[in-house]
Amino acid sequence: MRERPAVEGLLRLMAWLSPAFPVGGFAYSGGLEAAVQSEHVSSAETLKDWLLTLLRNGSLRNDAVLLAEAHRAAAEDERLREVAELATALAGSAERHLEISRQGGAFLAAASAWPGSVPDVLDDGTAYSVAVGAVAASNGVGLAETVAAFLHAAVSQLVSAAIRLGVLGQSQGVALLSFLEEVIAEQAEKAVSSTLEDLGSATLVADQMSLRHETQHSRLFLS
């Protein structure tokens, strides 16, 4: 499908990746809550290190690669189905699987209000990154803009979670988002030219925190 005019594509991304879009992103921290409780993240500086690691070597990097592949495969049912299955299989914990599948299903349901088609091979268990990539392509929204907007929204959600967990204040959160702009743009550019061969991570502590959160007694978030 041809790409939409820049402004129309931007408006769709702003709507789809807004905190108000009904995917329930506010309920998840991706293991950050366990990291805060374990004091791996305890300040604006350690949160910055956490987010940089996820963007360059962890789950956010892999999400960007999967989104890009789903965007390219949107018109090829079998290829898109394989990407969706791979994304689900890569979930490293039960909570991670819950997070990506519930948000992905909610995104597909809400995005069906737009005229661009939602690929039939995707269901309510589709990983969030795959759902966003495929729907953006079906609506003619460019890949580079979609990846950048997705990563910015994901980082913004984690900063918001950290604020609610008392790690930093709102002014520090805004400053951190400003600092991370260049890194987000850099990782989005890499994702555009990536392939599935680029999948991989080196974030053992983050993975452990996601697992530990499953048995955490007192918590604000579902992951």
Coordinates of N, CA and C in Angstrom, one line a residue:
M1 N 0.8 -1.2 0.0 CA 0.0 0.0 0.0 C 0.9 1.3 0.0
R2 N 0.5 2.3 -0.8 CA 1.3 3.5 -0.8 C 1.3 4.2 0.5
E3 N 2.4 4.9 0.8 CA 2.5 5.6 2.0 C 1.6 6.8 2.1
R4 N 1.0 7.1 3.2 CA 0.2 8.2 3.4 C 1.0 9.5 3.4
P5 N 0.4 10.6 3.1 CA 1.0 11.9 3.3 C 1.6 12.0 4.7
A6 N 2.7 12.7 4.8 CA 3.5 12.8 6.1 C 2.6 13.2 7.3
V7 N 1.8 14.2 7.1 CA 1.0 14.7 8.2 C -0.1 13.6 8.6
E8 N -0.7 13.0 7.7 CA -1.7 12.0 8.0 C -1.1 10.8 8.7
G9 N 0.1 10.4 8.3 CA 0.8 9.3 8.9 C 1.2 9.7 10.3
L10 N 1.7 10.9 10.5 CA 2.0 11.4 11.8 C 0.8 11.4 12.8
L11 N -0.3 11.8 12.3 CA -1.5 11.9 13.1 C -1.9 10.5 13.6
R12 N -1.8 9.5 12.7 CA -2.1 8.1 13.1 C -1.2 7.6 14.1
L13 N 0.1 7.8 13.9 CA 1.1 7.4 14.9 C 0.8 8.1 16.3
M14 N 0.5 9.3 16.3 CA 0.2 10.0 17.5 C -1.0 9.5 18.2
A15 N -2.0 9.1 17.5 CA -3.2 8.5 18.1 C -2.9 7.1 18.6
W16 N -2.3 6.2 17.7 CA -2.0 4.8 18.1 C -1.1 4.7 19.3
L17 N -0.1 5.5 19.4 CA 1.0 5.4 20.4 C 0.8 6.4 21.5
S18 N -0.3 7.0 21.6 CA -0.6 7.9 22.7 C -0.9 7.1 23.9
P19 N -0.5 7.7 25.1 CA -0.9 7.0 26.4 C -2.4 6.7 26.5
A20 N -3.2 7.5 25.8 CA -4.7 7.4 25.9 C -5.2 6.3 25.0
F21 N -4.4 5.7 24.1 CA -4.9 4.7 23.2 C -5.1 3.4 24.1
P22 N -6.2 2.8 23.9 CA -6.6 1.7 24.8 C -5.9 0.4 24.6
V23 N -4.6 0.4 25.0 CA -3.8 -0.9 25.0 C -3.4 -1.3 26.4
G24 N -3.7 -0.5 27.4 CA -3.4 -0.8 28.7 C -1.9 -0.8 29.1
G25 N -1.1 0.0 28.3 CA 0.3 0.1 28.6 C 0.7 0.5 30.0
F26 N -0.2 1.4 30.5 CA 0.1 1.9 31.9 C 0.2 0.8 32.9
A27 N -0.3 -0.3 32.7 CA -0.3 -1.4 33.7 C 0.9 -2.2 33.7
Y28 N 1.9 -2.0 32.8 CA 3.1 -2.8 32.7 C 4.3 -2.0 32.9
S29 N 5.3 -2.7 33.5 CA 6.6 -2.0 33.7 C 7.8 -2.8 33.1
G30 N 7.5 -4.0 32.4 CA 8.5 -4.8 31.8 C 9.6 -5.2 32.8
G31 N 9.3 -5.5 34.0 CA 10.3 -5.9 35.0 C 10.9 -4.8 35.7
L32 N 10.6 -3.5 35.3 CA 11.2 -2.4 36.0 C 10.9 -2.3 37.5
E33 N 9.6 -2.6 37.8 CA 9.2 -2.6 39.2 C 10.1 -3.5 40.1
A34 N 10.4 -4.7 39.6 CA 11.3 -5.6 40.3 C 12.7 -5.0 40.4
A35 N 13.1 -4.4 39.3 CA 14.5 -3.8 39.3 C 14.6 -2.7 40.4
V36 N 13.5 -1.9 40.5 CA 13.5 -0.8 41.6 C 13.5 -1.5 43.0
Q37 N 12.7 -2.5 43.2 CA 12.6 -3.1 44.5 C 14.0 -3.7 44.8
S38 N 14.7 -4.3 43.8 CA 16.0 -4.9 44.0 C 17.1 -3.9 44.0
E39 N 16.8 -2.6 43.8 CA 17.7 -1.5 43.8 C 18.7 -1.5 42.7
H40 N 18.4 -2.2 41.6 CA 19.2 -2.1 40.4 C 18.9 -0.7 39.7
V41 N 17.7 -0.2 39.9 CA 17.3 1.1 39.5 C 16.8 1.9 40.7
S42 N 17.5 2.9 41.0 CA 17.2 3.7 42.2 C 17.3 5.2 42.0
S43 N 17.6 5.7 40.8 CA 17.8 7.1 40.6 C 17.6 7.4 39.1
A44 N 17.6 8.7 38.7 CA 17.5 9.0 37.3 C 18.7 8.5 36.5
E45 N 19.9 8.5 37.1 CA 21.1 8.0 36.4 C 21.0 6.5 36.2
T46 N 20.6 5.7 37.2 CA 20.5 4.3 37.0 C 19.4 3.9 36.0
L47 N 18.3 4.7 36.0 CA 17.2 4.5 35.1 C 17.7 4.8 33.7
K48 N 18.5 5.8 33.5 CA 19.1 6.1 32.2 C 19.9 4.9 31.7
D49 N 20.7 4.3 32.5 CA 21.5 3.2 32.1 C 20.6 2.0 31.8
W50 N 19.5 1.8 32.5 CA 18.6 0.7 32.3 C 18.0 0.8 30.9
L51 N 17.5 2.0 30.6 CA 16.8 2.3 29.3 C 17.8 2.2 28.2
L52 N 19.0 2.7 28.3 CA 20.0 2.6 27.3 C 20.3 1.2 27.0
T53 N 20.4 0.3 28.0 CA 20.7 -1.1 27.8 C 19.6 -1.8 27.0
L54 N 18.3 -1.5 27.4 CA 17.2 -2.1 26.7 C 17.1 -1.6 25.2
L55 N 17.5 -0.4 25.0 CA 17.4 0.2 23.6 C 18.5 -0.4 22.7
R56 N 19.7 -0.6 23.3 CA 20.8 -1.0 22.5 C 21.1 -2.5 22.5
N57 N 20.7 -3.2 23.6 CA 21.0 -4.6 23.7 C 19.9 -5.5 24.2
G58 N 18.7 -4.9 24.4 CA 17.7 -5.7 25.1 C 16.4 -5.8 24.3
S59 N 15.3 -5.9 25.1 CA 14.0 -6.1 24.6 C 13.5 -5.0 23.6
L60 N 13.8 -3.8 23.9 CA 13.3 -2.7 23.0 C 14.0 -2.8 21.6
R61 N 15.3 -3.2 21.6 CA 16.0 -3.4 20.4 C 15.3 -4.5 19.6
N62 N 15.0 -5.6 20.2 CA 14.4 -6.8 19.5 C 13.0 -6.4 19.1
D63 N 12.3 -5.6 19.9 CA 10.9 -5.2 19.5 C 11.0 -4.4 18.2
A64 N 12.0 -3.5 18.1 CA 12.2 -2.7 16.9 C 12.5 -3.5 15.7
V65 N 13.3 -4.6 15.8 CA 13.6 -5.5 14.7 C 12.4 -6.2 14.3
L66 N 11.6 -6.7 15.2 CA 10.4 -7.5 14.9 C 9.3 -6.6 14.3
L67 N 9.2 -5.3 14.8 CA 8.3 -4.4 14.2 C 8.6 -4.1 12.7
A68 N 9.9 -3.9 12.4 CA 10.4 -3.6 11.1 C 10.1 -4.8 10.2
E69 N 10.3 -6.0 10.6 CA 10.0 -7.2 9.8 C 8.5 -7.4 9.6
A70 N 7.7 -7.1 10.6 CA 6.2 -7.2 10.4 C 5.8 -6.1 9.4
H71 N 6.3 -5.0 9.5 CA 6.0 -3.9 8.5 C 6.3 -4.3 7.1
R72 N 7.4 -4.9 6.9 CA 7.8 -5.4 5.5 C 7.0 -6.6 5.1
A73 N 6.5 -7.4 6.0 CA 5.8 -8.6 5.7 C 4.3 -8.4 5.7
A74 N 3.8 -7.2 5.9 CA 2.3 -7.0 6.1 C 1.4 -7.6 5.0
A75 N 1.9 -7.6 3.8 CA 1.1 -8.1 2.7 C 1.4 -9.5 2.3
E76 N 2.2 -10.2 3.1 CA 2.5 -11.6 2.9 C 2.1 -12.4 4.0
D77 N 1.0 -13.1 3.9 CA 0.3 -13.7 5.1 C 1.3 -14.7 5.8
E78 N 1.9 -15.6 5.1 CA 2.7 -16.6 5.7 C 3.9 -16.1 6.4
R79 N 4.6 -15.1 5.7 CA 5.7 -14.5 6.3 C 5.3 -13.7 7.6
L80 N 4.2 -13.0 7.5 CA 3.8 -12.3 8.7 C 3.4 -13.2 9.8
R81 N 2.7 -14.3 9.5 CA 2.4 -15.3 10.5 C 3.7 -15.8 11.2
E82 N 4.7 -16.1 10.5 CA 5.9 -16.6 11.0 C 6.6 -15.5 11.9
V83 N 6.5 -14.3 11.6 CA 7.1 -13.2 12.4 C 6.3 -13.1 13.7
A84 N 5.0 -13.2 13.6 CA 4.1 -13.2 14.8 C 4.4 -14.3 15.8
E85 N 4.6 -15.5 15.2 CA 4.9 -16.7 16.0 C 6.3 -16.6 16.7
L86 N 7.3 -16.0 15.9 CA 8.6 -15.9 16.5 C 8.6 -14.9 17.6
A87 N 7.9 -13.8 17.4 CA 7.8 -12.7 18.5 C 7.2 -13.3 19.8
T88 N 6.2 -14.1 19.6 CA 5.6 -14.7 20.8 C 6.6 -15.7 21.5
A89 N 7.3 -16.5 20.7 CA 8.2 -17.5 21.2 C 9.4 -16.8 21.9
L90 N 9.7 -15.6 21.6 CA 10.9 -14.9 22.2 C 10.6 -14.3 23.5
A91 N 9.3 -14.3 23.9 CA 9.0 -13.8 25.3 C 9.7 -14.6 26.3
G92 N 10.5 -13.9 27.1 CA 11.4 -14.6 28.1 C 10.8 -15.0 29.4
S93 N 9.5 -14.6 29.6 CA 8.9 -15.0 30.9 C 7.4 -14.9 30.7
A94 N 6.6 -15.5 31.6 CA 5.2 -15.5 31.5 C 4.6 -14.1 31.5
E95 N 5.2 -13.2 32.3 CA 4.7 -11.8 32.3 C 5.0 -11.1 31.1
R96 N 6.2 -11.3 30.5 CA 6.5 -10.7 29.3 C 5.6 -11.1 28.2
H97 N 5.2 -12.4 28.1 CA 4.3 -12.9 27.2 C 2.9 -12.3 27.4
L98 N 2.5 -12.2 28.6 CA 1.2 -11.5 28.9 C 1.2 -10.1 28.4
E99 N 2.3 -9.4 28.7 CA 2.4 -7.9 28.3 C 2.3 -7.7 26.8
I100 N 3.1 -8.5 26.1 CA 3.1 -8.2 24.6 C 1.9 -8.7 23.9
S101 N 1.3 -9.8 24.4 CA 0.1 -10.3 23.7 C -1.1 -9.6 24.1
R102 N -1.3 -9.2 25.3 CA -2.5 -8.4 25.7 C -2.5 -7.0 25.0
Q103 N -1.3 -6.4 25.0 CA -1.2 -5.1 24.3 C -1.4 -5.2 22.8
G104 N -0.8 -6.2 22.3 CA -1.0 -6.4 20.8 C -2.4 -6.7 20.4
G105 N -3.1 -7.5 21.2 CA -4.5 -7.8 20.9 C -5.4 -6.6 21.0
A106 N -5.1 -5.8 22.1 CA -5.9 -4.6 22.3 C -5.6 -3.6 21.2
F107 N -4.4 -3.5 20.7 CA -4.0 -2.6 19.7 C -4.7 -2.9 18.4
L108 N -4.7 -4.2 18.0 CA -5.4 -4.6 16.8 C -6.9 -4.3 16.9
A109 N -7.5 -4.5 18.0 CA -9.0 -4.2 18.1 C -9.2 -2.7 18.0
A110 N -8.4 -1.9 18.6 CA -8.7 -0.4 18.6 C -8.3 0.1 17.2
A111 N -7.2 -0.4 16.6 CA -6.8 0.2 15.3 C -7.7 -0.2 14.2
S112 N -8.6 -1.1 14.4 CA -9.6 -1.5 13.4 C -10.5 -0.4 13.0
A113 N -10.5 0.7 13.9 CA -11.4 1.9 13.6 C -10.8 2.7 12.4
W114 N -9.6 2.5 12.0 CA -9.0 3.2 10.9 C -9.3 2.4 9.6
P115 N -9.3 3.1 8.5 CA -9.7 2.4 7.2 C -8.7 1.3 6.7
G116 N -7.4 1.5 7.0 CA -6.4 0.5 6.6 C -6.7 -0.9 7.2
S117 N -6.6 -1.9 6.5 CA -6.9 -3.2 6.9 C -6.0 -3.8 8.0
V118 N -6.5 -4.6 8.9 CA -5.7 -5.3 9.9 C -5.5 -6.7 9.3
P119 N -4.3 -7.1 9.1 CA -4.1 -8.4 8.4 C -4.8 -9.6 9.1
D120 N -5.5 -10.4 8.3 CA -6.4 -11.5 8.9 C -5.6 -12.5 9.7
V121 N -4.3 -12.7 9.4 CA -3.5 -13.7 10.0 C -3.2 -13.3 11.5
L122 N -3.4 -12.1 11.9 CA -3.1 -11.7 13.2 C -4.3 -11.8 14.1
D123 N -4.1 -12.3 15.4 CA -5.2 -12.5 16.3 C -4.9 -11.8 17.6
D124 N -5.8 -12.0 18.6 CA -5.6 -11.2 19.8 C -4.5 -11.7 20.7
G125 N -3.7 -12.6 20.2 CA -2.5 -13.0 21.0 C -1.2 -12.5 20.3
T126 N -1.4 -11.6 19.3 CA -0.2 -11.1 18.5 C 0.6 -10.2 19.4
A127 N 1.9 -10.3 19.3 CA 2.9 -9.4 20.0 C 2.6 -8.0 19.6
Y128 N 2.8 -7.1 20.6 CA 2.5 -5.7 20.3 C 3.3 -5.1 19.2
S129 N 4.6 -5.4 19.2 CA 5.5 -4.8 18.2 C 5.1 -5.3 16.8
V130 N 4.7 -6.5 16.6 CA 4.3 -7.1 15.3 C 2.9 -6.4 14.9
A131 N 2.0 -6.3 15.9 CA 0.7 -5.6 15.6 C 0.9 -4.2 15.1
V132 N 1.8 -3.4 15.7 CA 2.0 -2.0 15.3 C 2.6 -2.0 13.9
G133 N 3.6 -2.8 13.7 CA 4.3 -2.8 12.4 C 3.4 -3.1 11.3
A134 N 2.6 -4.2 11.4 CA 1.7 -4.6 10.4 C 0.6 -3.7 10.1
V135 N 0.0 -3.1 11.2 CA -1.1 -2.2 11.0 C -0.6 -0.9 10.3
A136 N 0.6 -0.4 10.8 CA 1.2 0.8 10.2 C 1.4 0.6 8.7
A137 N 1.9 -0.5 8.3 CA 2.2 -0.8 6.9 C 0.8 -0.8 6.1
S138 N -0.2 -1.5 6.7 CA -1.5 -1.6 6.0 C -2.2 -0.3 5.9
N139 N -1.8 0.7 6.7 CA -2.3 2.0 6.6 C -1.4 3.0 5.9
G140 N -0.4 2.5 5.3 CA 0.5 3.3 4.5 C 1.4 4.2 5.3
V141 N 1.6 3.9 6.6 CA 2.5 4.7 7.4 C 3.9 4.2 7.3
G142 N 4.9 5.1 7.1 CA 6.3 4.7 6.8 C 6.9 3.9 7.9
L143 N 7.9 3.1 7.6 CA 8.6 2.3 8.6 C 9.4 3.1 9.5
A144 N 10.2 4.0 9.0 CA 11.1 4.8 9.9 C 10.4 5.5 10.9
E145 N 9.3 6.2 10.5 CA 8.5 6.9 11.5 C 7.9 6.0 12.5
T146 N 7.4 4.9 12.1 CA 6.7 3.9 13.0 C 7.7 3.4 14.0
V147 N 8.8 3.0 13.6 CA 9.8 2.5 14.6 C 10.2 3.5 15.6
A148 N 10.5 4.7 15.1 CA 10.9 5.8 16.0 C 9.8 6.1 17.0
A149 N 8.5 6.2 16.5 CA 7.4 6.5 17.4 C 7.2 5.4 18.4
F150 N 7.3 4.2 18.0 CA 7.1 3.0 18.9 C 8.1 3.0 20.0
L151 N 9.4 3.2 19.7 CA 10.4 3.2 20.7 C 10.3 4.4 21.6
H152 N 9.9 5.6 21.1 CA 9.7 6.7 22.0 C 8.5 6.5 22.9
A153 N 7.5 5.9 22.4 CA 6.3 5.6 23.3 C 6.7 4.6 24.4
A154 N 7.5 3.6 24.0 CA 7.9 2.5 25.0 C 8.8 3.1 26.1
V155 N 9.7 4.0 25.7 CA 10.6 4.6 26.7 C 9.8 5.6 27.5
S156 N 8.9 6.3 26.9 CA 8.0 7.2 27.7 C 7.2 6.5 28.8
Q157 N 6.7 5.3 28.4 CA 5.9 4.5 29.3 C 6.8 4.0 30.5
L158 N 8.0 3.6 30.2 CA 8.9 3.2 31.3 C 9.3 4.3 32.2
V159 N 9.5 5.5 31.6 CA 9.8 6.7 32.4 C 8.6 7.0 33.3
S160 N 7.4 6.9 32.8 CA 6.2 7.2 33.6 C 6.1 6.2 34.7
A161 N 6.4 4.9 34.4 CA 6.4 3.9 35.5 C 7.4 4.2 36.6
A162 N 8.6 4.6 36.2 CA 9.6 5.0 37.1 C 9.2 6.2 38.0
I163 N 8.5 7.1 37.4 CA 8.0 8.2 38.2 C 7.0 7.7 39.3
R164 N 6.1 6.8 38.8 CA 5.1 6.3 39.8 C 5.7 5.4 40.9
L165 N 6.9 4.9 40.6 CA 7.6 4.1 41.5 C 8.5 4.9 42.4
G166 N 8.5 6.2 42.2 CA 9.3 7.1 43.1 C 10.8 7.2 42.8
V167 N 11.2 6.7 41.6 CA 12.6 6.7 41.2 C 13.1 8.1 40.9
L168 N 12.2 8.9 40.2 CA 12.6 10.3 39.8 C 11.3 11.1 39.7
G169 N 11.5 12.4 39.6 CA 10.4 13.3 39.4 C 10.1 13.6 38.0
Q170 N 9.0 14.4 37.8 CA 8.6 14.6 36.4 C 9.6 15.4 35.6
S171 N 10.2 16.4 36.2 CA 11.2 17.3 35.5 C 12.4 16.4 35.1
Q172 N 12.8 15.5 36.0 CA 13.9 14.6 35.6 C 13.5 13.7 34.5
G173 N 12.2 13.2 34.6 CA 11.7 12.3 33.5 C 11.8 13.0 32.1
V174 N 11.3 14.3 32.1 CA 11.3 15.0 30.8 C 12.8 15.2 30.3
A175 N 13.7 15.5 31.2 CA 15.1 15.7 30.9 C 15.7 14.4 30.3
L176 N 15.3 13.2 30.9 CA 15.7 12.0 30.4 C 15.2 11.6 29.0
L177 N 14.0 11.9 28.8 CA 13.4 11.7 27.4 C 14.2 12.6 26.4
S178 N 14.5 13.8 26.8 CA 15.3 14.7 25.9 C 16.6 14.1 25.6
F179 N 17.3 13.6 26.6 CA 18.6 13.0 26.4 C 18.5 11.7 25.5
L180 N 17.5 10.9 25.6 CA 17.4 9.7 24.9 C 16.9 9.8 23.5
E181 N 16.5 11.0 23.1 CA 16.1 11.3 21.7 C 17.0 10.8 20.6
E182 N 18.3 11.1 20.8 CA 19.3 10.7 19.8 C 19.5 9.2 19.8
V183 N 19.4 8.6 20.9 CA 19.6 7.1 21.0 C 18.4 6.4 20.3
I184 N 17.2 7.0 20.6 CA 16.0 6.4 19.9 C 16.1 6.5 18.4
A185 N 16.5 7.7 18.0 CA 16.6 7.9 16.5 C 17.7 7.0 15.9
E186 N 18.8 6.8 16.6 CA 19.8 5.9 16.2 C 19.4 4.4 16.1
Q187 N 18.6 4.0 17.1 CA 18.1 2.6 17.1 C 17.0 2.4 16.1
A188 N 16.2 3.4 15.8 CA 15.2 3.3 14.8 C 15.8 3.2 13.4
E189 N 16.9 3.9 13.2 CA 17.5 3.9 11.9 C 18.1 2.5 11.7
K190 N 18.7 1.9 12.7 CA 19.3 0.6 12.6 C 18.2 -0.5 12.3
A191 N 17.1 -0.3 13.0 CA 16.0 -1.3 12.8 C 15.4 -1.3 11.4
V192 N 15.4 -0.1 10.8 CA 14.9 0.0 9.4 C 15.7 -0.9 8.4
S193 N 17.0 -1.0 8.7 CA 17.8 -1.9 7.8 C 18.1 -3.2 8.4
S194 N 17.4 -3.6 9.4 CA 17.7 -4.9 10.1 C 17.0 -6.0 9.4
T195 N 17.4 -7.2 9.8 CA 16.7 -8.5 9.4 C 16.5 -9.3 10.7
L196 N 15.8 -10.4 10.6 CA 15.6 -11.3 11.8 C 17.0 -11.8 12.3
E197 N 18.0 -11.8 11.4 CA 19.3 -12.3 11.9 C 19.9 -11.3 12.9
D198 N 19.4 -10.1 13.0 CA 19.9 -9.2 14.0 C 19.3 -9.3 15.4
L199 N 18.3 -10.2 15.5 CA 17.7 -10.4 16.8 C 18.7 -11.0 17.8
G200 N 18.6 -10.6 19.1 CA 19.5 -11.1 20.1 C 19.6 -10.0 21.2
S201 N 19.9 -10.5 22.4 CA 20.0 -9.5 23.5 C 21.1 -10.0 24.5
A202 N 21.5 -9.1 25.3 CA 22.5 -9.3 26.3 C 22.2 -8.6 27.6
T203 N 21.0 -8.9 28.1 CA 20.4 -8.2 29.3 C 20.0 -9.2 30.3
L204 N 20.9 -9.9 30.9 CA 20.6 -11.0 31.8 C 19.8 -10.4 33.1
V205 N 20.3 -9.3 33.6 CA 19.6 -8.8 34.8 C 18.2 -8.4 34.5
A206 N 18.0 -7.7 33.4 CA 16.6 -7.3 33.0 C 15.7 -8.5 32.8
D207 N 16.2 -9.6 32.2 CA 15.4 -10.8 32.1 C 15.1 -11.4 33.4
Q208 N 16.1 -11.4 34.3 CA 15.9 -11.9 35.7 C 14.9 -11.1 36.4
M209 N 14.9 -9.8 36.3 CA 13.9 -9.0 37.0 C 12.5 -9.2 36.5
S210 N 12.3 -9.5 35.2 CA 11.0 -9.9 34.6 C 10.5 -11.2 35.3
L211 N 11.4 -12.1 35.4 CA 11.0 -13.4 36.1 C 10.7 -13.2 37.6
R212 N 11.6 -12.4 38.2 CA 11.4 -12.2 39.7 C 10.1 -11.5 40.0
H213 N 9.6 -10.6 39.1 CA 8.4 -9.9 39.3 C 7.2 -10.8 39.4
E214 N 7.3 -12.0 38.8 CA 6.1 -12.9 38.8 C 5.8 -13.4 40.2
T215 N 6.8 -13.4 41.1 CA 6.5 -13.8 42.5 C 6.6 -12.7 43.5
Q216 N 6.7 -11.4 43.0 CA 6.8 -10.3 43.9 C 5.5 -10.1 44.6
H217 N 5.5 -10.0 45.9 CA 4.3 -10.0 46.7 C 3.5 -8.7 46.5
S218 N 4.1 -7.5 46.7 CA 3.5 -6.2 46.7 C 3.9 -5.5 45.4
R219 N 2.9 -5.2 44.5 CA 3.3 -4.5 43.3 C 2.2 -3.6 42.7
L220 N 2.7 -2.7 41.9 CA 1.7 -1.8 41.2 C 1.4 -2.2 39.8
F221 N 2.3 -3.0 39.2 CA 2.2 -3.3 37.8 C 2.0 -4.8 37.5
L222 N 1.6 -5.1 36.4 CA 1.4 -6.5 36.0 C 2.6 -7.2 35.5
S223 N 3.6 -6.4 35.2 CA 4.9 -7.0 34.8 C 6.1 -6.2 35.3

